[in-house]
Coordinates of C-alpha atoms and ligand atoms in Angstrom, one line a residue:
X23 CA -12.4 16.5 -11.2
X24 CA -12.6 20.0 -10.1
X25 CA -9.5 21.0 -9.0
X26 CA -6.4 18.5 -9.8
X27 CA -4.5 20.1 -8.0
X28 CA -5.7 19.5 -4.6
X29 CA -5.1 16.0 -2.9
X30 CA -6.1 14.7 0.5
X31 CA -4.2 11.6 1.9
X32 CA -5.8 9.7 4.7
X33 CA -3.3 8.2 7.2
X34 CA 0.5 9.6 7.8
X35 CA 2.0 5.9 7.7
X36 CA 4.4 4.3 5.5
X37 CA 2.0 4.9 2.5
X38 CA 0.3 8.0 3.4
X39 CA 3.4 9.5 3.0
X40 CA 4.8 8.0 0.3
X41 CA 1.7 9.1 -1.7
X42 CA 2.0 12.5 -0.6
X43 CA 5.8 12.8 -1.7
X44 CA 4.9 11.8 -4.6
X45 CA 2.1 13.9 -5.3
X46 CA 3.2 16.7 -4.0
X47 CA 6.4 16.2 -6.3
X48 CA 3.9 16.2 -9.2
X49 CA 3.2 19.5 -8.3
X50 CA -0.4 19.0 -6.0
X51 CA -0.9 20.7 -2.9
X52 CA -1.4 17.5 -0.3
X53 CA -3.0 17.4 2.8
X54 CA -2.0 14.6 5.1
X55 CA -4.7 13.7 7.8
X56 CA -3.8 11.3 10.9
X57 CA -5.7 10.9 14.0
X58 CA -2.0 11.1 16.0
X59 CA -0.4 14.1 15.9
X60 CA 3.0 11.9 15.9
X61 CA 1.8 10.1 12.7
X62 CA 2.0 13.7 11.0
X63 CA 5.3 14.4 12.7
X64 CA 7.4 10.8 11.5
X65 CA 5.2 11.4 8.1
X66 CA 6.9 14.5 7.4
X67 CA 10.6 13.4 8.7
X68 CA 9.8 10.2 6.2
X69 CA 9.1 13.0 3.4
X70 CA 12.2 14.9 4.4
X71 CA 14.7 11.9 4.3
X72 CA 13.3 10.4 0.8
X73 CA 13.9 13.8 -0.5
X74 CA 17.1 14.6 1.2
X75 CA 18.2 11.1 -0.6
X76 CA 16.6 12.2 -4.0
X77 CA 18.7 15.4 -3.8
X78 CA 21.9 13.6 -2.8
X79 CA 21.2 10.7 -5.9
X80 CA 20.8 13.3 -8.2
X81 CA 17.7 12.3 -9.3
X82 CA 15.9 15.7 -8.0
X83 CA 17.2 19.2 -7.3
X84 CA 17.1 20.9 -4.7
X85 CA 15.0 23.6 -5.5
X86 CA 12.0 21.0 -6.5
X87 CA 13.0 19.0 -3.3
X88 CA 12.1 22.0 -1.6
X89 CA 9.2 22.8 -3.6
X90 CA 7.4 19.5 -3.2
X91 CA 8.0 19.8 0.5
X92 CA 6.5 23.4 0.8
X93 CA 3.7 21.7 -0.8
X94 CA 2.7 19.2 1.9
X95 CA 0.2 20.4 4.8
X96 CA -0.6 18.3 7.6
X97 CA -3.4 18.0 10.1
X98 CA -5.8 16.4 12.5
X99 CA -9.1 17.8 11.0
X100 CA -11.0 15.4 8.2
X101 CA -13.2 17.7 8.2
X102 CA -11.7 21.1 7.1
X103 CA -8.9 18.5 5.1
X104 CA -11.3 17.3 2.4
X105 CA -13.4 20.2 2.6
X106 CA -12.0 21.1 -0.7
X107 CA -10.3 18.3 -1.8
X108 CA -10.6 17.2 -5.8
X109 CA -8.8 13.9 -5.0
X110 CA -9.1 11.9 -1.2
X111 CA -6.8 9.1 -0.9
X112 CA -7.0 6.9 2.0
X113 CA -4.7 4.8 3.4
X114 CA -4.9 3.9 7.1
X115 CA -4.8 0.9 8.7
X116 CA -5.5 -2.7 7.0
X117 CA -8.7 -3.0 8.4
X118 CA -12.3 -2.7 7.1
X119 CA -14.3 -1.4 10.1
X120 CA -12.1 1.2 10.0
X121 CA -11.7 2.1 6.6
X122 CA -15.5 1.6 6.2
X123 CA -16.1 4.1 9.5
X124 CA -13.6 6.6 8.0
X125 CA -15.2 6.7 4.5
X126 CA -18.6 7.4 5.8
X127 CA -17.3 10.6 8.2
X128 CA -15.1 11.7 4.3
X129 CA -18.7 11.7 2.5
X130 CA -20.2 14.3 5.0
X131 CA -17.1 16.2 4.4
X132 CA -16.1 16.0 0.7
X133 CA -17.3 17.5 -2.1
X134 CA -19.6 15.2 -4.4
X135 CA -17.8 15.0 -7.4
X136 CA -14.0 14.5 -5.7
X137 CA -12.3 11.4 -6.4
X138 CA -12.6 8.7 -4.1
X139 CA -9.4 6.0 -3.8
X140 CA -8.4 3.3 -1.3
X141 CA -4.7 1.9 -1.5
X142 CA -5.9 -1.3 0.5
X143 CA -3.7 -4.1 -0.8
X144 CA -5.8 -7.1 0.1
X145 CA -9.4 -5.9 1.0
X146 CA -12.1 -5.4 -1.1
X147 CA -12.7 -2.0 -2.7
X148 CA -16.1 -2.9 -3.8
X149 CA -16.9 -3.9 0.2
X150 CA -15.1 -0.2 1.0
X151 CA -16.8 1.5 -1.5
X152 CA -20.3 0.3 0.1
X153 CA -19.3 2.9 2.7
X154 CA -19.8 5.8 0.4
X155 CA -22.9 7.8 -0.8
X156 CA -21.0 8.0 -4.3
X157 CA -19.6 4.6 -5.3
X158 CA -19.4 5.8 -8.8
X159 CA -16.5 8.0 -7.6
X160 CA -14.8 5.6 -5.8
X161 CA -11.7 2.9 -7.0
X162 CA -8.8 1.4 -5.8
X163 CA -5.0 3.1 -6.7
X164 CA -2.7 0.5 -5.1
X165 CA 0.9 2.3 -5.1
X166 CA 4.0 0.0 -4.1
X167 CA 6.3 0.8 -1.0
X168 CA 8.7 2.9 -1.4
X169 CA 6.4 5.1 -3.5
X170 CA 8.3 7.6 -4.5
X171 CA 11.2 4.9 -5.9
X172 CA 8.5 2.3 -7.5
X173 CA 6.7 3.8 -11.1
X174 CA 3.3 0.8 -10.5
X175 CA 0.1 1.6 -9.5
X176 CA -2.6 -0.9 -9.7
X177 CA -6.4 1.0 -10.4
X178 CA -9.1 -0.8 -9.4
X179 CA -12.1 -1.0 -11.1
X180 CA -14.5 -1.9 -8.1
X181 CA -18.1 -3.3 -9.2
X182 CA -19.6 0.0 -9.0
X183 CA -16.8 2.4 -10.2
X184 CA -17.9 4.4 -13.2
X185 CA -15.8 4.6 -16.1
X186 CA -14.8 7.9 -16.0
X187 CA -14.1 7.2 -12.7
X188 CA -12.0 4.9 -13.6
X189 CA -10.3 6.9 -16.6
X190 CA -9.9 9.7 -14.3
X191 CA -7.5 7.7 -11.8
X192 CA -5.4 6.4 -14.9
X193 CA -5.0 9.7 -16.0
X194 CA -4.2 11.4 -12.5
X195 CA -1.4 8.3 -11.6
X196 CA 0.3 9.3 -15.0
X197 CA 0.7 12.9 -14.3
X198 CA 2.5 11.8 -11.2
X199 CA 4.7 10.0 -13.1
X200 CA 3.4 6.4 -12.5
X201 CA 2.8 3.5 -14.5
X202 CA -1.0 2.7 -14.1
X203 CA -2.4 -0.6 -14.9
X204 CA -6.3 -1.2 -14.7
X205 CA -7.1 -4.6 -12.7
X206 CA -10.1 -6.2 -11.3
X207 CA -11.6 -6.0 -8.0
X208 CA -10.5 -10.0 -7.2
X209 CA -8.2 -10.7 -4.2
X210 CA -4.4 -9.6 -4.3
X211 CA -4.7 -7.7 -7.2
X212 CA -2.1 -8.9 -10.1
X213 CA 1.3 -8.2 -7.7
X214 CA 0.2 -9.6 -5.0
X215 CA -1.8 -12.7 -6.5
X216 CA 1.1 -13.6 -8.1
X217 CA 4.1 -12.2 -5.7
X218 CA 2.8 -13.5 -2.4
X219 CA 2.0 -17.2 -3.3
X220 CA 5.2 -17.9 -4.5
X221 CA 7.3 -16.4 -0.9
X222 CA 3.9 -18.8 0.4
X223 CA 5.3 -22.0 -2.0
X224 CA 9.2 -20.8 -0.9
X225 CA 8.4 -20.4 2.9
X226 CA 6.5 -24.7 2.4
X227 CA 9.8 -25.4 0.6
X228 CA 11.8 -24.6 3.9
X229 CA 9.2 -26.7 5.6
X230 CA 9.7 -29.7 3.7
X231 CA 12.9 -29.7 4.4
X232 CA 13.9 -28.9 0.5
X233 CA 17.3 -26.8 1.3
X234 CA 18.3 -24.0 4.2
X235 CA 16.6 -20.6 4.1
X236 CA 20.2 -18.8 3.1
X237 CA 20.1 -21.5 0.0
X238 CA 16.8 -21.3 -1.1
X239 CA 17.4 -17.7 -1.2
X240 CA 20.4 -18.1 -3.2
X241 CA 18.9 -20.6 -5.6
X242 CA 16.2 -17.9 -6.5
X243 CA 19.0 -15.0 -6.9
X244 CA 21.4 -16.8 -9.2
X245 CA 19.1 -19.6 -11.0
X246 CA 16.3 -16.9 -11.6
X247 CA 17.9 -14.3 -11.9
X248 CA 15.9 -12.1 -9.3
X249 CA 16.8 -9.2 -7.5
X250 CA 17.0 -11.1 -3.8
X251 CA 15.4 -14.3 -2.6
X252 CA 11.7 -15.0 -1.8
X253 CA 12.8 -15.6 2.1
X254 CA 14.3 -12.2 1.9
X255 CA 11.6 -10.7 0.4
X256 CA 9.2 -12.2 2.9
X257 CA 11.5 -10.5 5.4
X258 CA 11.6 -7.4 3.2
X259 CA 7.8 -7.2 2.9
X260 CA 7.1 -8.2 7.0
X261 CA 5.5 -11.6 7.5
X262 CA 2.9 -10.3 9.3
X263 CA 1.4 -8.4 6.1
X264 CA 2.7 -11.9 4.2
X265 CA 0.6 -14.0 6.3
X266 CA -2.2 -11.3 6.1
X267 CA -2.0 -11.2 2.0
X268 CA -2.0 -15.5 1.9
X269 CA -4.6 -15.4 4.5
X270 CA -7.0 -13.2 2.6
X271 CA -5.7 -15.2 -0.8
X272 CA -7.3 -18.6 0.9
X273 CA -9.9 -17.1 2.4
X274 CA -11.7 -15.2 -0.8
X275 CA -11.1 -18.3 -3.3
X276 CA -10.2 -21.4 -0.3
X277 CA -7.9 -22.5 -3.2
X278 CA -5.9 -24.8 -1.4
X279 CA -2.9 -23.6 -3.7
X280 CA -3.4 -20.7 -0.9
X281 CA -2.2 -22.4 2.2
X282 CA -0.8 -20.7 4.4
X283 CA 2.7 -22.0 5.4
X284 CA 3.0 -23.2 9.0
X285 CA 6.5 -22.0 9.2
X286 CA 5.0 -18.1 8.4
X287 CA 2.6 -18.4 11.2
X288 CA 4.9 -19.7 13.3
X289 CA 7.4 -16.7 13.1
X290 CA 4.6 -14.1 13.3
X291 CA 3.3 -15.6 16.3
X292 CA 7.2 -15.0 17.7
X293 CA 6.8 -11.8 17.0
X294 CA 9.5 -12.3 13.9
X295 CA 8.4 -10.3 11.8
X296 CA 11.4 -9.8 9.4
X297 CA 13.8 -6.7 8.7
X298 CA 11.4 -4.5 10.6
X299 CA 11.8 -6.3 13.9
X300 CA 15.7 -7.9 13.5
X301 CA 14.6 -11.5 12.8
X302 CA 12.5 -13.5 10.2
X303 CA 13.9 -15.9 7.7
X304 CA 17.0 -14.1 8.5
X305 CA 18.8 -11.6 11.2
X306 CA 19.3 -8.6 10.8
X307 CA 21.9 -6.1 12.4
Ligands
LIG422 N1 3.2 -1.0 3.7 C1 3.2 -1.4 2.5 O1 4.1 -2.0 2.0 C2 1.9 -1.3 1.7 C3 1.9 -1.4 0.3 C4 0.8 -1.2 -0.5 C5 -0.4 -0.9 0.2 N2 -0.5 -0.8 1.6 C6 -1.8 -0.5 2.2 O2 -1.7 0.9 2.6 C7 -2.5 1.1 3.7 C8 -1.6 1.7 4.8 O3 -0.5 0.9 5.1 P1 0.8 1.5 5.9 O4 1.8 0.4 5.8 O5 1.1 2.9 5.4 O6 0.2 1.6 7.4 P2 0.8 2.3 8.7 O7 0.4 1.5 9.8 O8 2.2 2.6 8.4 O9 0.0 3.7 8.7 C9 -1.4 3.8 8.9 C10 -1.7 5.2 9.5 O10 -3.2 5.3 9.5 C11 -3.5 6.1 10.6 N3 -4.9 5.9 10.9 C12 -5.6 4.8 11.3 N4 -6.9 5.0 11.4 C13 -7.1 6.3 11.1 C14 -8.3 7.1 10.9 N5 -9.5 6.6 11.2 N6 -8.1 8.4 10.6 C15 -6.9 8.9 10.2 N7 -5.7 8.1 10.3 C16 -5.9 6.9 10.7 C17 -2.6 5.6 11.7 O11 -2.5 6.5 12.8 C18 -1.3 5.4 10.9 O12 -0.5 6.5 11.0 C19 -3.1 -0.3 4.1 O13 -4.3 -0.4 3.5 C20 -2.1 -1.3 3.5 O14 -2.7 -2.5 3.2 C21 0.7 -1.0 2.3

């Protein structure tokens, strides 16, 4: 890398600027890129509160709250925003077309050697990568929402992705202060694989008429010892991503252990969507 100190992050969204919190925390100068100019503007409120909320936990001071913050630039132009970029991370919408489309326009732009990362959680990084002139640079670094709260990211060795590549992202997610692990290019990852077919199996339990959502919940919290239920989660998470995250599971390996559950469907179709619209599994206030 030639410059480790300089990171571009594609997309202002619920990722995009977790990443760039927590990058910028680390001491890089980020560059946010949206194509709306009101993308950069919640981006940087989203930075603001998480930091505001870091200060007020003690968990940062105020001075490096402010720090990190002065560290953040935003803007409309790919072009002059990767221009000189060591490190692009992209993470706009879940959607190959356009990830694919905005790859190709970052490889006129970018320098050669600059580190190229997708934090797609159920798409193939290998298919993305085909969108670059430099494979070799190119994996996946799957961070987990809230970024700046949760330490995991998941590097993805795509089918192409050199090993220094590959030891460069371990080594940059460290000196953020994550916890890398190296996985696989196979669908959903480890978290996901795992996480996502068991709210599936809970969500066919509700279906069968096993117990009430509230007690299936409840079940899970007390008898497992888990942090919430996987009905809550699934609200937590969004059922639409859910469904999207099963969907992809059944589709890449049509295991039929990747069903999607009617029930899921059903709701996203209602537009219930969970904590983010005030009714999935559960209601919300
Ligand atoms: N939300 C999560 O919990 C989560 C967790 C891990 C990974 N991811 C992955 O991260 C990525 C982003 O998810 P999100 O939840 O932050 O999405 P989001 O919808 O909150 O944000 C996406 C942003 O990308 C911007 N965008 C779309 N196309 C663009 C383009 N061509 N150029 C520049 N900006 C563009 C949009 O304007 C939007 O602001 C997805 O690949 C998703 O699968 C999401």
């Amino acid at each position: 890398m030639s410059d480790a100190t300089t990171v571009t992050v594609l997309g202002a969204g619920t990722m995009g600027a977790g990443i760039a919190q927590a990058c910028a925390a680390a001491g890089h100068a980020v560059t946010v890129v949206d194509r709306q100019p009101e993308a950069l503007e919640r981006c940087l409120a989203t930075v603001d509160a998480s930091l505001e909320r870091l200060v007020r936990k003690g968990t940062m001071s105020d001075d490096a709250a402010a720090q990190a913050r002065a560290r953040i630039a935003v803007t409309t132009d790919l072009a002059a925003s990767v221009g000189g970029a060591a490190i692009v991370i992209e993470a706009v919408y879940e959607d190959l077309a356009t990830k694919q489309a905005l790859w190709r326009q970052v490889d006129s732009h970018a320098p050669a050697e600059a580190l190229r990362a997708t934090n797609t959680s159920s798409l193939s990084v290998t298919e993305i990568a085909q969108a670059s002139s430099r494979p070799e640079r190119f994996c996946g670094l799957h961070f987990f929402n809230p970024v700046p709260v949760l330490p995991l990211v998941e590097v993805v060795r795509a089918e192409r992705t050199s090993p220094a590549t590959l030891d460069e992202a371990v080594a940059f997610a460290t000196a953020i202060g994550k916890t890398p692990i190296v996985c696989g290019d196979t669908p959903g990852f480890i978290v996901n694989r795992l996480l996502i077919p068991y709210v599936n199996d809970a969500v066919h339990a509700l279906g069968e008429g096993v117990a009430r959502a509230a007690d299936i919940d409840t079940a899970m919290k007390l008898g497992a010892n888990l942090p919430m239920g996987p009905l809550a989660l699934a609200d937590l998470i969004g059922l639409d991503v859910t469904l999207a995250v099963i969907e992809s599971l059944h589709r890449e390996t049509a295991d039929p252990r990747f069903r999607p559950a009617v029930r899921l469907r059903q709701l996203v179709r209602a537009g219930k969507l969970g904590r983010k619209t005030g009714e999935g599994f559960h209601r919300y206030e």
